[in-house]
Amino acid sequence: MSFYVSRSLVSSQDFYIRRLATSSNPSNFLTKVDLLNISLRLQLSIINSFSSDPTTANADGTVKMPVVKGGVWTNIEDEILKVSVSKYGLNQWARVSSLLPRKTPKQCKARWNEWLDPSIKKIEWSKEEDEKLLHLAKLMPTQWRTIAPIVGRTANQCLERYQKLLDEAEQRESAGLGLTGPEGGETQAPTADDVRRLRPGEVDPDPESKPAKPDTIDLDEDEKEMLSEARARLANTQGKKAKRKARERQQEESRRLAALQKRRELKTAGINIKVVTRKKGQMDYNADIPFEKAPAQGFYDTTEEQTRNEKQRASFDPRKQQLASKRKGEQEDETDRKRRKGDKDAPSASLQAALKAGQMQKIREAEQSSKRRALVLPSPQVSDGELEDIVKMGMMGERANMLAQASENDATRGLVNTYSTLNSQTPIRTPMAPPQEDRVANEIRNIRALTENQSALLGGENADLQEGSGSTGFEGAAPRQQVMSTPNPLATPLRTGMNGVGATPRRPGQTPLRTPRDNFALNVGDGGEMSMVGGTANDMRLRDLSMRHQLKQGLASLPKPKETEWELEIPEDQQEAMVTDELEEDAELRDQRERAIREAQEQLERKRRTQVMQKELPRPESVNLDVLVQQASAISDPIEAQIAKEAALLIANDAVKFPVPGSKPSVGPVRLQQIDDASLAEARLQILMEVKDKPKPEEIQAAWEREGSNALLLGLGCYEDDGEEEQVAAMKTAFEAVQESTMTTVEKCAKLEKKLTLHLGGYQQRAKTLRSKMGEAYEALEKARFALSAFRTLAISEDIAARSRLEALREEVGFVSRREREAQEVYRQTKEELDALADGVNGYH
């Protein structure tokens, strides 16, 4: 049989160990720990006594002791647990523990949740995590399972960190009070680490949260058997159950396809069958709404909601889940097939071991390397706009100081001092104390005070706890946010609270407060208590009494006045000169005012112009003032002559000041007499009084008919033919003008020709050179063309002559060949005859 020790015994032992460790006589602690070990062995013996069969006999008669499940985890067990969790998941712990004979399902689950889970943080604790841990321990004491997920650590890590923080605080206090005892040897008191360290023969109460024990070189038989069985079971991915599940899925899919084909055929035949697979008492979640609550009666229009629900119902297809399951099974089969194929081409065992070792080394290096975090600085307490306001206020104060110094009033000069710069002789020291308190130390101090506090039934005063901004507070699950601020040495102590921004914390060793630029000692307090903000009414009353008492003592310590006569002379009141500050006019208002003045001036100037300019009537392009003045002088009536001269001057003035576009002024500037507006208005009124009334329409029609009956063109009746002398004079004038224009044009042309010759002489020479080269090139081209034509003709003639010569040569060659054959034939016949004659002589023929 097998059994394991319950966790309740371990927690009770932890309680007794803590009680013994905090006892008043730590020298007897080792003896008490030994007693606890003895009690643990007694509990184990009691558990064994309750078993009906504590021992088991083997076949050979030997006695086999029961296997106690638990103990230290080994590296092999951790690896088997990781692989089994990857196969069976996080819910089948009984099946996982079946691979580990020495561990129970509860221990396997605890090992995974406390150590092997990849999401567990094993790095050092940060200050924020310590604050959150202490804050939650204050709100929920001893509820580590609840605190762990909020902090982001395991429950065991939270408990160990909590105990370590308390031990460190106690050690600091003991060192400060001189309670460490003599150094060295057995006389030194045991530390917290010595108390919690396991001794030989003791049982680790929580081995699931400790590192695994390294594997030995030579494994025993039980470990080898466990390793081989786990390898065989975990490598079996295509067992009987998997095949049976795949076969059942295939059968289910075939049944579904057959039912679908049957319904389609029946529907084609006109028979509709409604498929209902719901059992009796079950709910159709597609048709019904579970836990439906009818809405209140009202006039709310639900047409859009009903339309949206109908669309969702139409788009819902319950067969998609089955198809997804089918695809998942096919993907698993394909994955298994690829894995088996990859196993064939897998590298050797040594190469795999080397790769795995390299990966583990990289993982260890990544875990050891600290994470680089971004630099988080506190937000500035003074913005750019506030800085600009401070600068402006300083400039205003400097101007006020200059005005006060320039004033003749002695009282004003005595009450104003320089506040522009800091006192350079006594530089400002940077505050050494931080702007916030150590909330971790304060919380540990509070927890220790509550732990050591007596019961309320015994009476007495409660322990003083650190509250306020120095603690994490009770606002919620998260600790109170602490705003970091840069110490402000320029803050006035009388205007800041005890813990305000820029105030130095009030505790022993604080930096002396000093207000810069306090030349009149307005912020100097008494006894170091410089802050009145936040004090009670009693404190204010006591402070006033103390100040009166000090004032009385100071007056009492003065010497008695001497018996002398004093004459008081009242100074005359000095009247200060009144200085009126003129506000600077707004730029927009100034522009509007100047625009209105400019428009009014332009309107007056426009009214001073002639009626021709005001009504924009057509005007001559050129004006000859002398001719107009001569014509006006020739008028016999002096009044009309004066009017004509004034009109000529006005015409010339308009031509000079407002020339017609595209024309040049033909006269010089004209000086007119300036007449004021009143005189002009009076003159216009007189003219209107003297002007005749407008003619009637009948008179206008009669004049129009009379003028229309005239044979001459309209407007030419006043002209007469010129005399012979006048015509000759006009022609002479025209001839002289044309001749003068011609001479001027000739001179201009000569100058222009000389200028162009100067500028374009090089281009002309270059053009002449290019023209001669072009002629020479053209002549060469013509010669080349003629030579080409001649050579082409020669080539044709040579071709014809060559053919004729070739024919003649061929005939001669044929003739020679024929004669040679004939000569050869004659030679052959002669040779034969000669040979015949030679044979007869030798044979005596």
Tab-separated table of C-alpha atoms in Angstrom, residues 396-725:
chain	number	residue	atom	x	y	z
A	396	MET	CA	7.170	93.194	-13.110
A	397	GLY	CA	8.677	92.979	-9.621
A	398	GLU	CA	12.012	94.255	-10.937
A	399	ARG	CA	10.304	97.226	-12.616
A	400	ALA	CA	8.386	97.960	-9.407
A	401	ASN	CA	11.654	97.810	-7.456
A	402	MET	CA	13.299	100.250	-9.880
A	403	LEU	CA	10.354	102.663	-9.578
A	404	ALA	CA	10.480	102.391	-5.787
A	405	GLN	CA	14.237	103.071	-5.712
A	406	ALA	CA	13.761	106.057	-8.002
A	407	SER	CA	11.009	107.398	-5.767
A	408	GLU	CA	11.677	110.188	-3.241
A	409	ASN	CA	9.608	108.483	-0.550
A	410	ASP	CA	11.877	106.897	2.088
A	411	ALA	CA	9.132	104.586	3.343
A	412	THR	CA	8.694	103.027	-0.064
A	413	ARG	CA	12.427	102.486	-0.500
A	414	GLY	CA	12.637	100.868	2.907
A	415	LEU	CA	9.850	98.366	2.307
A	416	VAL	CA	11.041	97.120	-1.090
A	417	ASN	CA	14.133	94.990	-1.541
A	418	THR	CA	15.848	93.128	-4.381
A	419	TYR	CA	14.219	89.805	-5.288
A	420	SER	CA	15.706	89.273	-8.736
A	421	THR	CA	18.437	86.698	-8.034
A	422	LEU	CA	19.329	84.183	-5.335
A	423	ASN	CA	21.859	84.903	-2.647
A	424	SER	CA	25.085	83.813	-4.292
A	425	GLN	CA	27.080	83.809	-1.033
A	426	THR	CA	24.958	81.026	0.504
A	427	PRO	CA	24.109	78.539	-2.270
A	428	ILE	CA	20.997	76.407	-1.956
A	429	ARG	CA	21.605	72.835	-0.842
A	430	THR	CA	19.842	69.999	-2.540
A	431	PRO	CA	17.463	68.338	-0.046
A	432	MET	CA	19.006	65.059	1.084
A	433	ALA	CA	15.746	63.465	2.213
A	434	PRO	CA	13.472	61.955	-0.456
A	435	PRO	CA	10.082	63.582	-1.105
A	436	GLN	CA	8.303	60.356	-0.097
A	437	GLU	CA	8.671	57.852	2.703
A	438	ASP	CA	9.631	54.184	2.490
A	439	ARG	CA	6.199	52.609	2.459
A	440	VAL	CA	7.590	49.049	2.450
A	441	ALA	CA	9.402	49.636	5.750
A	442	ASN	CA	6.336	51.346	7.221
A	443	GLU	CA	4.046	48.454	6.265
A	444	ILE	CA	6.483	45.900	7.722
A	445	ARG	CA	6.622	47.952	10.914
A	446	ASN	CA	2.819	48.035	11.071
A	447	ILE	CA	2.536	44.270	10.496
A	448	ARG	CA	5.074	43.496	13.214
A	449	ALA	CA	3.294	45.867	15.598
A	450	LEU	CA	-0.037	44.129	14.962
A	451	THR	CA	1.575	40.681	15.358
A	452	GLU	CA	3.187	41.544	18.674
A	453	ASN	CA	0.086	43.342	19.973
A	454	GLN	CA	-1.753	41.761	22.916
A	455	SER	CA	-5.363	40.693	22.836
A	456	ALA	CA	-8.037	43.328	23.213
A	457	LEU	CA	-9.392	41.462	26.246
A	458	LEU	CA	-6.260	42.307	28.216
A	459	GLY	CA	-6.754	46.035	27.685
A	460	GLY	CA	-4.036	48.580	27.204
A	461	GLU	CA	-3.210	50.984	24.422
A	462	ASN	CA	-3.078	49.999	20.797
A	463	ALA	CA	0.178	50.082	18.925
A	464	ASP	CA	0.895	53.262	16.956
A	465	LEU	CA	0.620	52.518	13.246
A	466	GLN	CA	2.129	54.490	10.400
A	467	GLU	CA	-0.747	55.933	8.376
A	468	GLY	CA	-1.294	58.665	5.835
A	469	SER	CA	0.879	59.071	2.757
A	470	GLY	CA	3.561	56.803	4.277
A	471	SER	CA	1.317	53.714	4.038
A	472	THR	CA	-0.451	51.873	1.236
A	473	GLY	CA	-3.894	52.792	2.593
A	474	PHE	CA	-7.180	50.898	2.539
A	475	GLU	CA	-8.740	52.372	-0.629
A	476	GLY	CA	-8.757	49.157	-2.665
A	477	ALA	CA	-6.921	46.037	-3.736
A	478	ALA	CA	-4.133	48.106	-5.308
A	479	PRO	CA	-1.858	50.144	-3.016
A	480	ARG	CA	-2.210	53.875	-2.896
A	481	GLN	CA	-0.478	55.637	-5.769
A	482	GLN	CA	2.469	57.738	-4.683
A	483	VAL	CA	3.116	60.777	-6.858
A	484	MET	CA	6.810	61.413	-7.345
A	485	SER	CA	7.765	65.070	-7.252
A	486	THR	CA	11.040	66.890	-7.594
A	487	PRO	CA	12.047	68.728	-4.373
A	488	ASN	CA	11.434	72.446	-4.760
A	489	PRO	CA	14.046	74.450	-2.815
A	490	LEU	CA	12.300	77.714	-3.731
A	491	ALA	CA	9.069	76.860	-1.902
A	492	THR	CA	8.236	79.126	1.032
A	493	PRO	CA	7.864	77.042	4.217
A	494	LEU	CA	5.080	79.236	5.589
A	495	ARG	CA	3.003	78.574	2.482
A	496	THR	CA	3.419	74.780	2.316
A	497	GLY	CA	1.926	72.043	4.419
A	498	MET	CA	3.658	69.355	6.408
A	499	ASN	CA	3.804	66.934	3.478
A	500	GLY	CA	3.217	69.305	0.592
A	501	VAL	CA	5.204	69.532	-2.591
A	502	GLY	CA	8.627	70.966	-1.903
A	503	ALA	CA	8.440	70.499	1.873
A	504	THR	CA	11.267	68.622	3.578
A	505	PRO	CA	9.984	65.692	5.700
A	506	ARG	CA	9.964	66.459	9.410
A	507	ARG	CA	12.047	63.784	11.095
A	508	PRO	CA	15.451	63.649	12.844
A	509	GLY	CA	18.339	64.569	10.597
A	510	GLN	CA	16.203	66.674	8.273
A	511	THR	CA	17.708	69.356	6.080
A	512	PRO	CA	17.307	72.820	7.673
A	513	LEU	CA	14.545	74.764	5.969
A	514	ARG	CA	15.478	78.088	4.435
A	515	THR	CA	13.507	80.464	2.265
A	516	PRO	CA	15.678	82.100	-0.407
A	517	ARG	CA	15.499	85.843	-0.999
A	518	ASP	CA	13.928	86.410	2.448
A	519	ASN	CA	15.866	89.603	3.178
A	520	PHE	CA	13.325	90.955	5.708
A	521	ALA	CA	13.032	87.598	7.615
A	522	LEU	CA	9.315	87.351	6.966
A	523	ASN	CA	9.318	83.533	7.004
A	524	VAL	CA	11.429	82.892	10.095
A	525	GLY	CA	9.556	80.934	12.736
A	526	ASP	CA	10.360	79.929	16.240
A	527	GLY	CA	11.730	76.651	17.451
A	528	GLY	CA	11.958	75.221	13.949
A	529	GLU	CA	8.163	75.106	13.581
A	530	MET	CA	7.843	77.154	10.421
A	531	SER	CA	4.663	75.753	8.984
A	532	MET	CA	1.311	77.024	10.190
A	533	VAL	CA	-0.748	75.320	7.534
A	534	GLY	CA	-2.582	72.300	8.836
A	535	GLY	CA	-2.243	73.182	12.553
A	536	THR	CA	-5.178	72.999	14.926
A	537	ALA	CA	-6.754	75.929	16.759
A	538	ASN	CA	-5.015	74.881	19.980
A	539	ASP	CA	-1.625	74.928	18.257
A	540	MET	CA	-2.286	78.394	16.870
A	541	ARG	CA	-3.331	79.686	20.304
A	542	LEU	CA	-0.256	78.208	21.978
A	543	ARG	CA	1.949	79.711	19.300
A	544	ASP	CA	0.437	83.175	19.812
A	545	LEU	CA	0.939	82.912	23.598
A	546	SER	CA	4.539	81.861	23.076
A	547	MET	CA	5.196	84.799	20.757
A	548	ARG	CA	3.659	87.254	23.300
A	549	HIS	CA	5.752	85.763	26.064
A	550	GLN	CA	8.931	86.074	23.984
A	551	LEU	CA	8.054	89.664	23.121
A	552	LYS	CA	7.505	90.525	26.785
A	553	GLN	CA	10.818	88.918	27.743
A	554	GLY	CA	12.595	90.830	25.000
A	555	LEU	CA	11.101	94.154	26.165
A	556	ALA	CA	11.891	93.379	29.792
A	557	SER	CA	15.522	92.752	28.952
A	558	LEU	CA	15.948	96.229	27.469
A	559	PRO	CA	17.909	98.763	29.610
A	560	LYS	CA	16.115	101.584	31.349
A	561	PRO	CA	15.938	104.837	29.329
A	562	LYS	CA	18.340	107.625	30.262
A	563	GLU	CA	17.073	110.921	31.650
A	564	THR	CA	17.447	112.910	28.480
A	565	GLU	CA	15.108	115.161	26.591
A	566	TRP	CA	14.059	114.147	23.141
A	567	GLU	CA	12.504	116.336	20.520
A	568	LEU	CA	10.378	114.702	17.906
A	569	GLU	CA	10.184	116.292	14.518
A	570	ILE	CA	7.334	115.105	12.343
A	571	PRO	CA	8.527	114.727	8.764
A	572	GLU	CA	6.649	116.470	6.049
A	573	ASP	CA	4.401	114.386	3.892
A	574	GLN	CA	6.098	113.716	0.634
A	575	GLN	CA	3.696	113.781	-2.232
A	576	GLU	CA	4.546	111.341	-4.892
A	577	ALA	CA	4.058	112.290	-8.466
A	578	MET	CA	1.027	110.723	-10.006
A	579	VAL	CA	2.012	108.424	-12.795
A	580	THR	CA	-0.691	107.516	-15.217
A	581	ASP	CA	-0.140	104.300	-17.064
A	582	GLU	CA	-1.450	104.579	-20.578
A	583	LEU	CA	-2.764	101.364	-21.950
A	584	GLU	CA	-1.366	100.358	-25.280
A	585	GLU	CA	-4.011	100.424	-27.987
A	586	ASP	CA	-4.936	97.139	-29.540
A	587	ALA	CA	-3.437	96.614	-33.012
A	588	GLU	CA	-6.752	95.560	-34.557
A	589	LEU	CA	-8.603	98.627	-33.225
A	590	ARG	CA	-5.758	100.859	-34.402
A	591	ASP	CA	-5.899	99.356	-37.900
A	592	GLN	CA	-9.682	99.803	-38.060
A	593	ARG	CA	-9.409	103.446	-36.995
A	594	GLU	CA	-6.634	104.189	-39.512
A	595	ARG	CA	-8.578	102.383	-42.251
A	596	ALA	CA	-11.708	104.486	-41.557
A	597	ILE	CA	-9.658	107.733	-41.617
A	598	ARG	CA	-7.976	106.705	-44.860
A	599	GLU	CA	-11.323	105.857	-46.506
A	600	ALA	CA	-12.813	109.204	-45.440
A	601	GLN	CA	-9.810	111.063	-46.886
A	602	GLU	CA	-10.081	109.129	-50.136
A	603	GLN	CA	-13.796	109.955	-50.317
A	604	LEU	CA	-13.104	113.662	-49.846
A	605	GLU	CA	-10.306	113.544	-52.410
A	606	ARG	CA	-12.642	111.817	-54.882
A	607	LYS	CA	-15.269	114.519	-54.404
A	608	ARG	CA	-12.658	117.241	-55.124
A	609	ARG	CA	-11.990	115.740	-58.572
A	610	THR	CA	-13.743	116.863	-61.740
A	611	GLN	CA	-17.073	115.413	-62.802
A	612	VAL	CA	-15.333	113.675	-65.712
A	613	MET	CA	-13.160	111.706	-63.288
A	614	GLN	CA	-15.982	111.033	-60.850
A	615	LYS	CA	-18.267	109.687	-63.571
A	616	GLU	CA	-15.345	107.975	-65.417
A	617	LEU	CA	-16.207	109.601	-68.772
A	618	PRO	CA	-13.937	109.063	-71.824
A	619	ARG	CA	-10.939	111.415	-72.120
A	620	PRO	CA	-8.422	112.240	-74.915
A	621	GLU	CA	-5.161	110.328	-74.821
A	622	SER	CA	-2.976	113.412	-75.468
A	623	VAL	CA	-3.655	117.007	-74.361
A	624	ASN	CA	-1.912	120.178	-75.744
A	625	LEU	CA	-2.289	122.816	-73.061
A	626	ASP	CA	-0.872	125.649	-75.182
A	627	VAL	CA	-3.404	125.141	-77.967
A	628	LEU	CA	-6.260	125.043	-75.461
A	629	VAL	CA	-5.051	128.228	-73.781
A	630	GLN	CA	-4.705	129.997	-77.185
A	631	GLN	CA	-8.229	128.965	-78.144
A	632	ALA	CA	-9.506	130.226	-74.770
A	633	SER	CA	-7.667	133.577	-75.232
A	634	ALA	CA	-9.251	134.024	-78.667
A	635	ILE	CA	-12.758	134.138	-77.105
A	636	SER	CA	-14.112	137.661	-76.995
A	637	ASP	CA	-16.300	137.231	-73.912
A	638	PRO	CA	-14.006	137.552	-70.851
A	639	ILE	CA	-16.164	135.310	-68.649
A	640	GLU	CA	-16.281	132.506	-71.193
A	641	ALA	CA	-12.554	132.959	-71.804
A	642	GLN	CA	-11.888	132.577	-68.081
A	643	ILE	CA	-14.083	129.462	-67.973
A	644	ALA	CA	-12.309	127.996	-71.017
A	645	LYS	CA	-8.869	128.623	-69.432
A	646	GLU	CA	-9.969	126.951	-66.180
A	647	ALA	CA	-11.368	123.992	-68.144
A	648	ALA	CA	-8.056	123.684	-70.059
A	649	LEU	CA	-6.129	123.663	-66.784
A	650	LEU	CA	-8.447	121.012	-65.327
A	651	ILE	CA	-8.117	118.852	-68.441
A	652	ALA	CA	-4.309	119.111	-68.322
A	653	ASN	CA	-4.283	118.389	-64.566
A	654	ASP	CA	-6.390	115.227	-65.035
A	655	ALA	CA	-4.124	114.109	-67.871
A	656	VAL	CA	-1.056	114.494	-65.635
A	657	LYS	CA	-2.402	113.102	-62.355
A	658	PHE	CA	-4.669	110.411	-63.827
A	659	PRO	CA	-3.278	109.502	-67.276
A	660	VAL	CA	-5.232	107.281	-69.612
A	661	PRO	CA	-3.909	103.692	-69.551
A	662	GLY	CA	-1.469	103.103	-72.414
A	663	SER	CA	-0.663	106.802	-72.976
A	664	LYS	CA	2.159	109.096	-71.901
A	665	PRO	CA	1.570	112.568	-70.420
A	666	SER	CA	2.297	115.234	-73.055
A	667	VAL	CA	2.320	118.206	-70.654
A	668	GLY	CA	4.213	119.038	-67.513
A	669	PRO	CA	2.796	119.418	-64.016
A	670	VAL	CA	0.038	122.044	-63.735
A	671	ARG	CA	-0.375	124.246	-60.696
A	672	LEU	CA	-3.991	124.717	-59.672
A	673	GLN	CA	-5.388	126.945	-57.014
A	674	GLN	CA	-6.615	124.908	-54.025
A	675	ILE	CA	-10.233	125.698	-53.201
A	676	ASP	CA	-11.822	124.630	-49.946
A	677	ASP	CA	-14.853	122.326	-49.854
A	678	ALA	CA	-17.231	125.063	-48.683
A	679	SER	CA	-16.437	127.245	-51.672
A	680	LEU	CA	-16.865	124.298	-54.050
A	681	ALA	CA	-20.237	123.435	-52.523
A	682	GLU	CA	-21.389	127.053	-52.823
A	683	ALA	CA	-20.202	127.222	-56.465
A	684	ARG	CA	-22.081	124.013	-57.320
A	685	LEU	CA	-25.188	125.492	-55.745
A	686	GLN	CA	-24.858	128.693	-57.808
A	687	ILE	CA	-24.389	126.666	-61.001
A	688	LEU	CA	-27.512	124.648	-60.280
A	689	MET	CA	-29.460	127.882	-59.784
A	690	GLU	CA	-28.180	129.368	-63.084
A	691	VAL	CA	-28.636	126.236	-65.197
A	692	LYS	CA	-31.716	126.223	-67.330
A	693	ASP	CA	-34.466	123.780	-66.723
A	694	LYS	CA	-34.405	120.501	-68.531
A	695	PRO	CA	-36.105	120.616	-71.966
A	696	LYS	CA	-39.426	118.933	-72.390
A	697	PRO	CA	-39.720	115.622	-74.307
A	698	GLU	CA	-41.605	117.326	-77.151
A	699	GLU	CA	-38.752	119.802	-77.662
A	700	ILE	CA	-36.165	116.980	-77.629
A	701	GLN	CA	-38.150	115.068	-80.252
A	702	ALA	CA	-38.495	118.141	-82.525
A	703	ALA	CA	-34.744	118.879	-82.319
A	704	TRP	CA	-33.966	115.266	-83.131
A	705	GLU	CA	-36.212	115.334	-86.232
A	706	ARG	CA	-34.703	118.643	-87.376
A	707	GLU	CA	-31.174	117.408	-87.118
A	708	GLY	CA	-32.099	114.135	-88.764
A	709	SER	CA	-33.490	115.900	-91.844
A	710	ASN	CA	-30.080	117.539	-92.527
A	711	ALA	CA	-28.050	115.872	-95.319
A	712	LEU	CA	-24.763	116.378	-93.528
A	713	LEU	CA	-23.504	113.923	-90.981
A	714	LEU	CA	-24.408	114.599	-87.429
A	715	GLY	CA	-21.876	116.957	-85.900
A	716	LEU	CA	-20.297	118.160	-89.197
A	717	GLY	CA	-22.525	121.132	-89.818
A	718	CYS	CA	-20.220	123.465	-87.965
A	719	TYR	CA	-17.204	122.726	-90.176
A	720	GLU	CA	-16.177	124.652	-93.404
A	721	ASP	CA	-13.638	123.954	-96.180
A	722	ASP	CA	-10.071	125.162	-95.595
A	723	GLY	CA	-8.458	127.711	-97.819
A	724	GLU	CA	-5.605	127.027	-100.312
A	725	GLU	CA	-2.993	128.649	-98.096
